[in-house]
Short mmCIF file of C-alpha atoms in Angstrom, two decimals:
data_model
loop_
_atom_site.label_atom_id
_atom_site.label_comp_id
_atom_site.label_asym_id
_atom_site.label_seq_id
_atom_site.Cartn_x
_atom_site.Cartn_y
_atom_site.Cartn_z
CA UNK A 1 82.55 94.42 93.93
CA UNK A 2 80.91 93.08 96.74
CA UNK A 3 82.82 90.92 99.22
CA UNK A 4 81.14 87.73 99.28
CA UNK A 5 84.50 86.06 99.67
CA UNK A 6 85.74 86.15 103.73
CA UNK A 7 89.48 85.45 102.73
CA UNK A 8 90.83 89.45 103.04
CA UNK A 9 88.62 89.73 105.67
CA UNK A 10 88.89 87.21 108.63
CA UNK A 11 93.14 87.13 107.41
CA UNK A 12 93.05 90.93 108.45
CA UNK A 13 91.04 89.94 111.68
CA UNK A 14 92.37 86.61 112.50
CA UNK A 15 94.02 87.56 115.89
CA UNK A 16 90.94 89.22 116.68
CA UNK A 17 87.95 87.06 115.40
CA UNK A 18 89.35 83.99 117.39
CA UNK A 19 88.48 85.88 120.90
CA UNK A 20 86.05 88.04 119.94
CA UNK A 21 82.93 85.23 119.53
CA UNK A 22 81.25 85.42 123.12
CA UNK A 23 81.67 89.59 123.22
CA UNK A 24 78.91 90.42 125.51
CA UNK A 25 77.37 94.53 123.92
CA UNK A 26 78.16 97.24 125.59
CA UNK A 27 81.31 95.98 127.96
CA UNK A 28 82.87 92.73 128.25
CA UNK A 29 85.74 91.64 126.80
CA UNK A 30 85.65 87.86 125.70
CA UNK A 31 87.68 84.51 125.47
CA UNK A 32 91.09 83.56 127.42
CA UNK A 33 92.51 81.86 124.92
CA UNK A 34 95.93 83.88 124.06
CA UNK A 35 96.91 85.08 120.40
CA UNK A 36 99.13 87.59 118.98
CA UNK A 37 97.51 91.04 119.06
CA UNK A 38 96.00 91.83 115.93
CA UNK A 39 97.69 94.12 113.48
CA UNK A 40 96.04 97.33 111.92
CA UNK A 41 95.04 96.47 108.61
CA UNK A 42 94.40 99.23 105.59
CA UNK A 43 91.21 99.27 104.23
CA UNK A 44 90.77 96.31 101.07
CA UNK A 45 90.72 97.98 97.44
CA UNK A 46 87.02 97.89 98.00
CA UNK A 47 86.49 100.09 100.92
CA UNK A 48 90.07 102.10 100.24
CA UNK A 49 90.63 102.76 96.05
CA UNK A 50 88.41 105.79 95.39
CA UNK A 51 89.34 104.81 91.35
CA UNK A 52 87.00 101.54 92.51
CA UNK A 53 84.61 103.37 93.17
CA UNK A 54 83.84 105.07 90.30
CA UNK A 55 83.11 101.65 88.59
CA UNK A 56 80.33 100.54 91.13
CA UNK A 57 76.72 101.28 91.17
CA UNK A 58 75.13 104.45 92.71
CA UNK A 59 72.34 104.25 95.20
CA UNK A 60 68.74 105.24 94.55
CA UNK A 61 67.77 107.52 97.51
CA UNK A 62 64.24 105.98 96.60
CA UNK A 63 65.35 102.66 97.74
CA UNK A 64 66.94 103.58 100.74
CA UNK A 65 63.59 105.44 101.70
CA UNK A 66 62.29 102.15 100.77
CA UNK A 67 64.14 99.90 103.32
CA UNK A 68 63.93 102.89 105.63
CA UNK A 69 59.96 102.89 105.91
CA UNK A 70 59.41 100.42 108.15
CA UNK A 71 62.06 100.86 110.57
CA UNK A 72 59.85 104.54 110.69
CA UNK A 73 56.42 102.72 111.04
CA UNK A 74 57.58 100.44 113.80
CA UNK A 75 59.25 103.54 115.76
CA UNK A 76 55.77 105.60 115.12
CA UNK A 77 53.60 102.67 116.41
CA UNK A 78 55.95 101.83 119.19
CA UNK A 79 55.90 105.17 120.59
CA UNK A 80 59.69 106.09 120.16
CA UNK A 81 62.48 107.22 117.71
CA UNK A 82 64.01 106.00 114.71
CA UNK A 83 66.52 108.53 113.29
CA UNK A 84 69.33 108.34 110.84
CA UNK A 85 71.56 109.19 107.79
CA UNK A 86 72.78 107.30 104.81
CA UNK A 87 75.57 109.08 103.11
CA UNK A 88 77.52 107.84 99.69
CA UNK A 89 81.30 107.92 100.87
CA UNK A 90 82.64 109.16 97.44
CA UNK A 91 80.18 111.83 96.16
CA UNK A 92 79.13 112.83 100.08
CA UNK A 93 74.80 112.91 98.75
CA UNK A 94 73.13 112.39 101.66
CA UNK A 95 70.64 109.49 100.64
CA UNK A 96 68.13 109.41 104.16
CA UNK A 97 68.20 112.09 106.49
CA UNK A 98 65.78 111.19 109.31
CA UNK A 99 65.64 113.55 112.57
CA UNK A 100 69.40 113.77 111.02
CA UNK A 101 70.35 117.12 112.60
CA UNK A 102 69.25 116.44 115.42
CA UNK A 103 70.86 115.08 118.76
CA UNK A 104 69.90 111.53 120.12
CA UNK A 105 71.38 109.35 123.01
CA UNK A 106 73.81 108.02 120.68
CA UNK A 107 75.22 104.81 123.56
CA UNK A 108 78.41 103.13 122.45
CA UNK A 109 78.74 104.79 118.67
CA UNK A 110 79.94 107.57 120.94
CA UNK A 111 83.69 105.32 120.78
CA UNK A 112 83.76 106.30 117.47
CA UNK A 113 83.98 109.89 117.86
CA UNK A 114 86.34 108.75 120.88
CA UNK A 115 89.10 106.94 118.52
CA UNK A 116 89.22 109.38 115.94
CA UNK A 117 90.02 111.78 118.67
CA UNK A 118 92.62 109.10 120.35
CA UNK A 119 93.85 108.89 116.58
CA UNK A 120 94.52 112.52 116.21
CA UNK A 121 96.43 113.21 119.13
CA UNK A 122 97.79 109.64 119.87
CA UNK A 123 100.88 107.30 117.93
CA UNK A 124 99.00 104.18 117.40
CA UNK A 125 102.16 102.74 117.78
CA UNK A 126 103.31 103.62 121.05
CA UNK A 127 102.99 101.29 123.85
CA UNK A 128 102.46 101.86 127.21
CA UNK A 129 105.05 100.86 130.30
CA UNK A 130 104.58 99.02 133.75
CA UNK A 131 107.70 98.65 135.64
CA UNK A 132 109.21 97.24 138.98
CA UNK A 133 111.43 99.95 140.61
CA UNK A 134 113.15 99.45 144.00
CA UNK A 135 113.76 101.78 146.45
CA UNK A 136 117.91 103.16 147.31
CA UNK A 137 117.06 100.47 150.64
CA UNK A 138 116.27 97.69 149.03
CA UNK A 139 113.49 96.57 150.57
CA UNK A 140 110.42 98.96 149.07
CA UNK A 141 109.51 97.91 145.87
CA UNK A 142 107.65 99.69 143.55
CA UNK A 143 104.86 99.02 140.96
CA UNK A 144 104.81 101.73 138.07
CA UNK A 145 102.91 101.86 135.08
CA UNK A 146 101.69 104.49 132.46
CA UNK A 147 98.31 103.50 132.05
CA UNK A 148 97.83 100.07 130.81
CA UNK A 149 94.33 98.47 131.54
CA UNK A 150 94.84 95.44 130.00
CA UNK A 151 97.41 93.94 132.08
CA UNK A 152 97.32 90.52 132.23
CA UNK A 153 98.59 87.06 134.51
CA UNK A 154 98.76 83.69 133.36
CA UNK A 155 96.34 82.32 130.93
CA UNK A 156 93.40 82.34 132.89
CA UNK A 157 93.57 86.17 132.24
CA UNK A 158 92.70 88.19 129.27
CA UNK A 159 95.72 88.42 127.26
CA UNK A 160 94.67 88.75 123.45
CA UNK A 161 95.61 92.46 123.98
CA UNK A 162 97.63 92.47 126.63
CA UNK A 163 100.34 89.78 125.28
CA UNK A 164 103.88 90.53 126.48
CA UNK A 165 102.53 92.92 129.26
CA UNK A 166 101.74 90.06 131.34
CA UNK A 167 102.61 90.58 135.00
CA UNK A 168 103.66 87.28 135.45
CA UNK A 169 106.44 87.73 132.55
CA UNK A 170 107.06 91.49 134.85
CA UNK A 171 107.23 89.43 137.88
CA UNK A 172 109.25 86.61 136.85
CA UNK A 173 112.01 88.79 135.30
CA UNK A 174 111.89 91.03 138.67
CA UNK A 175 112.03 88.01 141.03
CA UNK A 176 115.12 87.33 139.28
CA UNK A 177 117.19 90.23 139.53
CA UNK A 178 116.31 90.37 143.28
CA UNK A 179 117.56 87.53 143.82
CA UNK A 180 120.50 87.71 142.07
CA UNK A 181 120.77 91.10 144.66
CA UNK A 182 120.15 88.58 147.70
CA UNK A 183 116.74 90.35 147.89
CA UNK A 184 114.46 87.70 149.26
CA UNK A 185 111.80 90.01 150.83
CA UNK A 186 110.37 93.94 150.29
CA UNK A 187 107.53 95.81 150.79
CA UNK A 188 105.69 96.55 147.46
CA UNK A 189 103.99 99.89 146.85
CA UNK A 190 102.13 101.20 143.66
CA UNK A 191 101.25 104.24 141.91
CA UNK A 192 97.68 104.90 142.55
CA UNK A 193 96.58 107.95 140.48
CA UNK A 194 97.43 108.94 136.98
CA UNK A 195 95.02 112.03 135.97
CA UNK A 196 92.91 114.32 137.64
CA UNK A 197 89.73 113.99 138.83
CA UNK A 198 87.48 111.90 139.22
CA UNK A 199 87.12 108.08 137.74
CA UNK A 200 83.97 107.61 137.96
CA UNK A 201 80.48 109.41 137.07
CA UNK A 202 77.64 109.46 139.50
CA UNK A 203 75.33 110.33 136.59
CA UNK A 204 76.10 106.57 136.11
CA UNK A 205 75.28 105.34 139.65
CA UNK A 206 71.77 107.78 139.42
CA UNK A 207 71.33 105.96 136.07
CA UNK A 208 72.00 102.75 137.44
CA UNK A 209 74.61 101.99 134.56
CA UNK A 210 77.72 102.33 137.13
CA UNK A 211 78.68 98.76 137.02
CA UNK A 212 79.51 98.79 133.28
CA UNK A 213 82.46 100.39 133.29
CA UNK A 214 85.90 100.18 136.12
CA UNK A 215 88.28 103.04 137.73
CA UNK A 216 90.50 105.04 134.68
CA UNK A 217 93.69 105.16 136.09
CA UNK A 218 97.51 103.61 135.83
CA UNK A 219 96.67 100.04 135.75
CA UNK A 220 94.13 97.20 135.65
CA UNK A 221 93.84 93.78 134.78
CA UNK A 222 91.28 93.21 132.09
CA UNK A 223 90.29 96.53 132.76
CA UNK A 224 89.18 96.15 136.34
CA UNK A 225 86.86 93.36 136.13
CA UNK A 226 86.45 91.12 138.78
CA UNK A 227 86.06 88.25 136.74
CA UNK A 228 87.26 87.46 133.19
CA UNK A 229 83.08 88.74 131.31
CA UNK A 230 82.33 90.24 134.08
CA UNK A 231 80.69 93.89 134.16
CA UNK A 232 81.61 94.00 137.99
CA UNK A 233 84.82 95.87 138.63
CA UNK A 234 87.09 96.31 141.47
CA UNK A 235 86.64 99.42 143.58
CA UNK A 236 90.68 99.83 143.52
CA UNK A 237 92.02 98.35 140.23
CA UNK A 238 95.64 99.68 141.15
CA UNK A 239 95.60 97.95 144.64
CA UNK A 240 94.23 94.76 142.95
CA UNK A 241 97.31 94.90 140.38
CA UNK A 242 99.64 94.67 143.46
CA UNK A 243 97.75 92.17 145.16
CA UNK A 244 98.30 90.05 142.23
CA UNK A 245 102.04 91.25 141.67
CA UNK A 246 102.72 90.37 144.70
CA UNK A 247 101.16 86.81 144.64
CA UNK A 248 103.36 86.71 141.62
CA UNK A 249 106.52 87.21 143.27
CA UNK A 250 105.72 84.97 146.34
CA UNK A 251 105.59 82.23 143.61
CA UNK A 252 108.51 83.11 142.14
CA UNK A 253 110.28 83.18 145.44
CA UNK A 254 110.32 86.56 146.77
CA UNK A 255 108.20 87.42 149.70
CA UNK A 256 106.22 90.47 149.03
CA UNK A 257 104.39 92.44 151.69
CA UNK A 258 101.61 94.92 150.58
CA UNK A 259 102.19 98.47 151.31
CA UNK A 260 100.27 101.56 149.85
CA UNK A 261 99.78 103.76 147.27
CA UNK A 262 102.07 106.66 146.45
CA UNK A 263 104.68 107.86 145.05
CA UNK A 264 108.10 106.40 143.91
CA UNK A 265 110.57 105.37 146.61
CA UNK A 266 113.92 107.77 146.96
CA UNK A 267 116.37 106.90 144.64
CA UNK A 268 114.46 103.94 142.70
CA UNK A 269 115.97 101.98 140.53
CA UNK A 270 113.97 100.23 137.76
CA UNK A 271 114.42 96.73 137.68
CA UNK A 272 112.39 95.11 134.94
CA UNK A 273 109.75 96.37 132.40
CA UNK A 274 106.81 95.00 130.48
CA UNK A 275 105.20 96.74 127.36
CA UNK A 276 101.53 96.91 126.31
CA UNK A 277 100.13 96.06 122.74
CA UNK A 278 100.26 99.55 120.88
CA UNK A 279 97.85 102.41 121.48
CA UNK A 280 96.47 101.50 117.99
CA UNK A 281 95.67 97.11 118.88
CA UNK A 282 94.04 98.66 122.16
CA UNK A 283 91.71 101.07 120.62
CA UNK A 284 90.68 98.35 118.22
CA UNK A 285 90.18 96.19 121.11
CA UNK A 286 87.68 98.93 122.89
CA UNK A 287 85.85 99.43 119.70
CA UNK A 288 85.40 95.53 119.16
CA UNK A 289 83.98 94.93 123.09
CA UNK A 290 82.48 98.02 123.31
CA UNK A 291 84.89 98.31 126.73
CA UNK A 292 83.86 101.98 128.54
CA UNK A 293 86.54 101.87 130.70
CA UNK A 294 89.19 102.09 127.64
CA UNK A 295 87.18 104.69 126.10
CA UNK A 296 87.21 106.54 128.71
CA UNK A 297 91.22 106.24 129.72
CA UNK A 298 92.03 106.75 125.99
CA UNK A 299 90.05 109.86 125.94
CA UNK A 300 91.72 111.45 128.61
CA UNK A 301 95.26 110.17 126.94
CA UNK A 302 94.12 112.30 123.91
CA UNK A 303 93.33 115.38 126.28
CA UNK A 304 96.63 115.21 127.82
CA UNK A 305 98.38 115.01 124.63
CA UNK A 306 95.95 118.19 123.20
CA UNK A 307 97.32 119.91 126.48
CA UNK A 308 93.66 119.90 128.35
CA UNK A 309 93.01 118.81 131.77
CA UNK A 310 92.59 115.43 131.91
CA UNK A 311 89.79 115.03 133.59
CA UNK A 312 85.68 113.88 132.00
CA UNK A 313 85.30 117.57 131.06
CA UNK A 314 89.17 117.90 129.57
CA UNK A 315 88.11 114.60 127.98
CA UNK A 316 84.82 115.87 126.12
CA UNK A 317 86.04 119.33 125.53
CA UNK A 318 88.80 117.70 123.66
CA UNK A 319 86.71 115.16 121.56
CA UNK A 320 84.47 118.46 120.44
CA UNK A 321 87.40 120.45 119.27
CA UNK A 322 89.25 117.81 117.78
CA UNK A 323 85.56 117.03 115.42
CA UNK A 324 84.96 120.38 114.93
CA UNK A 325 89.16 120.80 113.45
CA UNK A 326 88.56 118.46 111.34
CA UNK A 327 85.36 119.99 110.13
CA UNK A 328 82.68 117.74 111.77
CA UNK A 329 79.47 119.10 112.35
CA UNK A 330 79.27 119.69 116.20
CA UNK A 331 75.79 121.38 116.35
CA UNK A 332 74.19 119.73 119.47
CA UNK A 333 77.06 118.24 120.57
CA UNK A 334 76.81 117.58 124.79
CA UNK A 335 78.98 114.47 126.21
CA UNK A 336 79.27 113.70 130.04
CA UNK A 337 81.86 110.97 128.88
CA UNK A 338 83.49 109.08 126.14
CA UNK A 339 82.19 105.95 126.14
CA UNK A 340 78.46 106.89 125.74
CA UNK A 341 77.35 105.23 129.14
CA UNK A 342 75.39 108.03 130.06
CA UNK A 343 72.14 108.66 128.83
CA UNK A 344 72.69 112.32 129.46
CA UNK A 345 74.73 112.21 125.92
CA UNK A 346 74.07 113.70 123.03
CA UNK A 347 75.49 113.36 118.89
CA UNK A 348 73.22 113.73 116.12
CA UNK A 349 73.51 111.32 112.90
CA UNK A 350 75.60 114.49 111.11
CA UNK A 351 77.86 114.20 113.95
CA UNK A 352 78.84 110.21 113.55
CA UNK A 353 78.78 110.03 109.80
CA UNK A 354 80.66 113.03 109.69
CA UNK A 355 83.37 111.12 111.96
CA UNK A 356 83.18 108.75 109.64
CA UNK A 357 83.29 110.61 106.50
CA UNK A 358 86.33 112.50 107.90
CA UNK A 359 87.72 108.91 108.51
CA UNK A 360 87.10 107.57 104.70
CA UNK A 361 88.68 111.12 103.14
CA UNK A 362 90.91 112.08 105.67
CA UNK A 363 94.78 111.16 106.17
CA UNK A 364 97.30 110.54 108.76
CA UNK A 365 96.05 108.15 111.87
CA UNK A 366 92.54 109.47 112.33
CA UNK A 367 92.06 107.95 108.93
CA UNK A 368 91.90 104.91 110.61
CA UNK A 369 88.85 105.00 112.58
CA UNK A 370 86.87 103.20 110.11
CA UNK A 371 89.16 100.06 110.13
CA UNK A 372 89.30 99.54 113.37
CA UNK A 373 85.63 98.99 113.59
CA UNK A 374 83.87 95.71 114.04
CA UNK A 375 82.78 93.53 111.01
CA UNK A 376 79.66 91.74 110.92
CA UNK A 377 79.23 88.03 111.68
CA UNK A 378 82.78 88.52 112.54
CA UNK A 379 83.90 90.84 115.16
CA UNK A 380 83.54 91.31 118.92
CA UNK A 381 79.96 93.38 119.62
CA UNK A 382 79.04 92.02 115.74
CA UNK A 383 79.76 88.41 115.29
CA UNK A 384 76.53 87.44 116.44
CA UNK A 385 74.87 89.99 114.16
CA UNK A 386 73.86 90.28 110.80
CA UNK A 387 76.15 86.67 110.32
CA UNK A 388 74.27 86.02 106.64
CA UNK A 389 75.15 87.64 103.16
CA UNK A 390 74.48 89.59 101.69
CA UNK A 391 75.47 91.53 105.16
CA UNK A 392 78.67 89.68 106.89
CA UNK A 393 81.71 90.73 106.04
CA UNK A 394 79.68 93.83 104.43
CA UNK A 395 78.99 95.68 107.19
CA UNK A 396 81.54 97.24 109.50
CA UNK A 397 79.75 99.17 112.73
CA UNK A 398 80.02 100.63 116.12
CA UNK A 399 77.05 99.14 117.93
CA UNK A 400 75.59 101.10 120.91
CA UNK A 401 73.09 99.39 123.73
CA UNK A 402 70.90 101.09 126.35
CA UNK A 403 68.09 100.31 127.98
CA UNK A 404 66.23 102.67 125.82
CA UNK A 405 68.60 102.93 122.85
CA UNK A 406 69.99 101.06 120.08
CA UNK A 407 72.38 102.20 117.62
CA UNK A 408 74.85 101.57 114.71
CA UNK A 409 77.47 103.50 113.01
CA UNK A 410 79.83 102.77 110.11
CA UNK A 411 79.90 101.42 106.58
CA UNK A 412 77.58 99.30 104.03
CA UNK A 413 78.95 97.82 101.07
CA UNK A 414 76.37 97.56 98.03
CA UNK A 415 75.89 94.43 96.33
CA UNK A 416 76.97 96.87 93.49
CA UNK A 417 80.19 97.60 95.39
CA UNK A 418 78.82 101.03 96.55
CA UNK A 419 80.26 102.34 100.09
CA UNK A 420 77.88 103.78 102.47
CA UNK A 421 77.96 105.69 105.56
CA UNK A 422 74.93 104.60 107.97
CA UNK A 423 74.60 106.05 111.13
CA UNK A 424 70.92 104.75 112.31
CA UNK A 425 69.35 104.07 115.66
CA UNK A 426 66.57 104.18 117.88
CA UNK A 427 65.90 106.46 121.35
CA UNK A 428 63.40 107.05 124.00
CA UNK A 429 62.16 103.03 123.28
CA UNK A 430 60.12 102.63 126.92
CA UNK A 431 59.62 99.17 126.74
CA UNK A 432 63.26 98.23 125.67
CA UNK A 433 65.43 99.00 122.97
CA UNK A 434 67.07 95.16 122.65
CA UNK A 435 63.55 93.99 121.07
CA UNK A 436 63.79 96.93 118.31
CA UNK A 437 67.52 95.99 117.07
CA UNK A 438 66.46 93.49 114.40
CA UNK A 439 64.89 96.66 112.58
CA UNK A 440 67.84 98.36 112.56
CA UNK A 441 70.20 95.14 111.30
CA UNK A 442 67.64 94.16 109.03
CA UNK A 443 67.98 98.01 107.50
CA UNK A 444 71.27 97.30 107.30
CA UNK A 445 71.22 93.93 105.40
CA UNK A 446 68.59 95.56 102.88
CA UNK A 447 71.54 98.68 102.50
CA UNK A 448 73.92 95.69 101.51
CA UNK A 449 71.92 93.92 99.06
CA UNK A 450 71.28 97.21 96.74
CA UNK A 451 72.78 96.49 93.06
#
């Protein structure tokens, strides 16, 4: 039962695994190397047939106590918090409950609670638009888009994601028709804005986690970051995305002027268009870099679509009521954001598992929460973890990274073909949570090697 072959695994991942190897926790997307954006893959017979399941091997809440004891020890003689649940995904008995109920900094497992929302309110198959309209004078051009943050130029650029959304392919195809016009010069503006609000938390700043995530809003390239890794971001992502548009065009023979934000010129015309990867290949990309900045955008996507403000607070609000519709224990509940970059957040263990139990049972596109998460020894934020059986390629997790946290949240499978729900981690670690994550992926490993 157990998969201790990688073949259904890294040929569901492929597109995915190949830039996902340097993935830096909590923020960076990796590699430049371009690929075809991955595809969404159901769940193998072992995680999806519920018939399966009945033939493998229950779990001794003994031994998970077991394995679970000195992850406890260490957090009592260390001075901070281990909590947890272990849950069996087809009979629902809770096998560890430890400070379960109650709410912890959760970090980054907060994205899961984040794409099941996205999921339920979003078609993971839409894409998203960016556009070249020009003005009823010919001369203002206009840079459009509907949100993409993945936008990408040339191959020194991220483009895994981003693919045919490329603003060199955008600026190419609008060089052309301009000159076909006799258009060999305009002034380019861009849309600056696209929700309400503010994009940026100063909890963050006070926390001194600001830098790890860039500006929500109608465009980016690799989501804002000044360099390809980095976790520096542009103050102005927009204006940046012109700046390089424009660059674009000059190369492809059109002299382009920088103007301003705003909005559309009178009477514009659209010229050319690019798409993004779907909704669906770009939530699977946030959830296998940890990226904050697309949590955060696709959050307030989800709101807009729910018909609440999208703003942080339309954002949370909606991520509560959407868990609590599909009958998710909120109890304790408090997010300042989506991505779980403030340490003013708050989820119990209940909460997350019960994301992810709604994601194992459930139907329609939250349903496929759990397979977009990472794999382990495989996948962005987990290819450098747990990369040995009985755990790789058994292990599929949302990792989270503070400076005082450390977290994981997803599924186990047994050595006896058992599923398991685990969401673990530590808080309120003083002297640094990084040191303490071994305890928690060595829990994990033990989980996976239960007959």
């Amino acid at each position: 039962m157990q998969r201790t072959s990688m073949g259904t695994i890294v040929s569901a991942s492929a597109a995915l695994v190949g830039a996902a190897a340097l993935a830096v926790a909590g923020c960076s997307p990796s590699g430049p190397a371009a690929a075809p954006p991955p595809a969404l893959p159901t769940l193998d017979a072992a995680v999806a047939s519920q018939g399966t399941q009945a033939s493998s091997t229950p779990v001794d809440p003994a031994d998970v106590e077991e394995l679970w004891a000195p992850v406890a020890a260490a957090a009592t003689a260390g001075g901070y918090t281990a909590w947890g649940t272990v849950v069996d995904a087809q009979t629902g008995q809770v096998l560890l409950d430890a400070e379960a109920s109650t709410p912890h900094t959760p970090a980054s497992t907060t994205k899961t609670l984040t794409a099941f929302t996205a999921l339920a309110h979003l078609d993971p198959t839409t894409t998203l638009t960016t556009s070249a309209l020009l003005g009823a004078d010919s001369q203002t051009l206009y840079l459009d888009s509907e949100g993409d943050l993945l936008l990408g130029i040339g191959a020194s650029e991220t483009t895994e994601v981003s693919g045919r959304a490329g603003l060199q392919t955008l600026a190419n195809d609008t060089a052309a028709i301009l000159a076909q016009r006799g258009v060999t010069s305009v002034t380019l503006d861009w849309r600056g804005t696209l929700f309400e609000g503010a994009s940026h938390l100063s909890s963050w700043d006070a926390q001194e986690v600001g830098a790890y995530e860039g500006e929500v809003g109608p465009m980016a390239i690799d989501a804002g970051r000044t360099y390809e890794g980095a976790n520096d971001f542009y103050s102005d992502s927009p204006a940046r995305v012109a700046q390089v548009f424009a660059q674009a065009l000059g190369a492809a023979g059109i002299s382009a002027t920088l103007g301003e934000a705003g909005e559309p010129p009178a009477g514009a015309a659209t010229l050319a268009t690019v798409s993004s990867a779907t909704m669906g290949e770009q939530l699977r990309w946030m959830l296998a870099h940890s990226d904050n900045t697309l949590a955060d955008q696709y959050c307030r996507f989800a709101a807009r679509a729910a018909g609440a403000p999208a703003t942080y607070e339309g954002a949370t609000s909606t991520v509560a009521s959407t868990l609590s519709a599909a009958g998710v224990p909120t109890e304790g509940l408090f997010l300042e954001d989506c991505s779980g970059l403030s340490s003013n957040d708050r989820i119990s263990a209940n909460t997350l598992v019960g994301v992810l139990k709604a994601s194992y049972s459930g139907q329609g596109t939250s349903a496929d929460t759990m397979r977009l998460l990472p794999w382990a020894g495989l996948v962005g934020t987990l290819s450098k973890r747990m990369t040995e059986e009985p755990a790789v390629g058994n292990v599929q997790a949302k990792t989270g990274a503070l400076a005082e946290v450390s977290s994981l949240s997803g599924s186990v499978i047994t050595r006896g073909g058992r599923v398991l729900l685990v969401s673990i981690g530590h808080d309120r670690v003083t002297a640094g949570a990084l040191a303490t994550r071994g305890r928690l992926d060595a829990f994990e490993e033990g989980l996976a090697g239960l007959n």
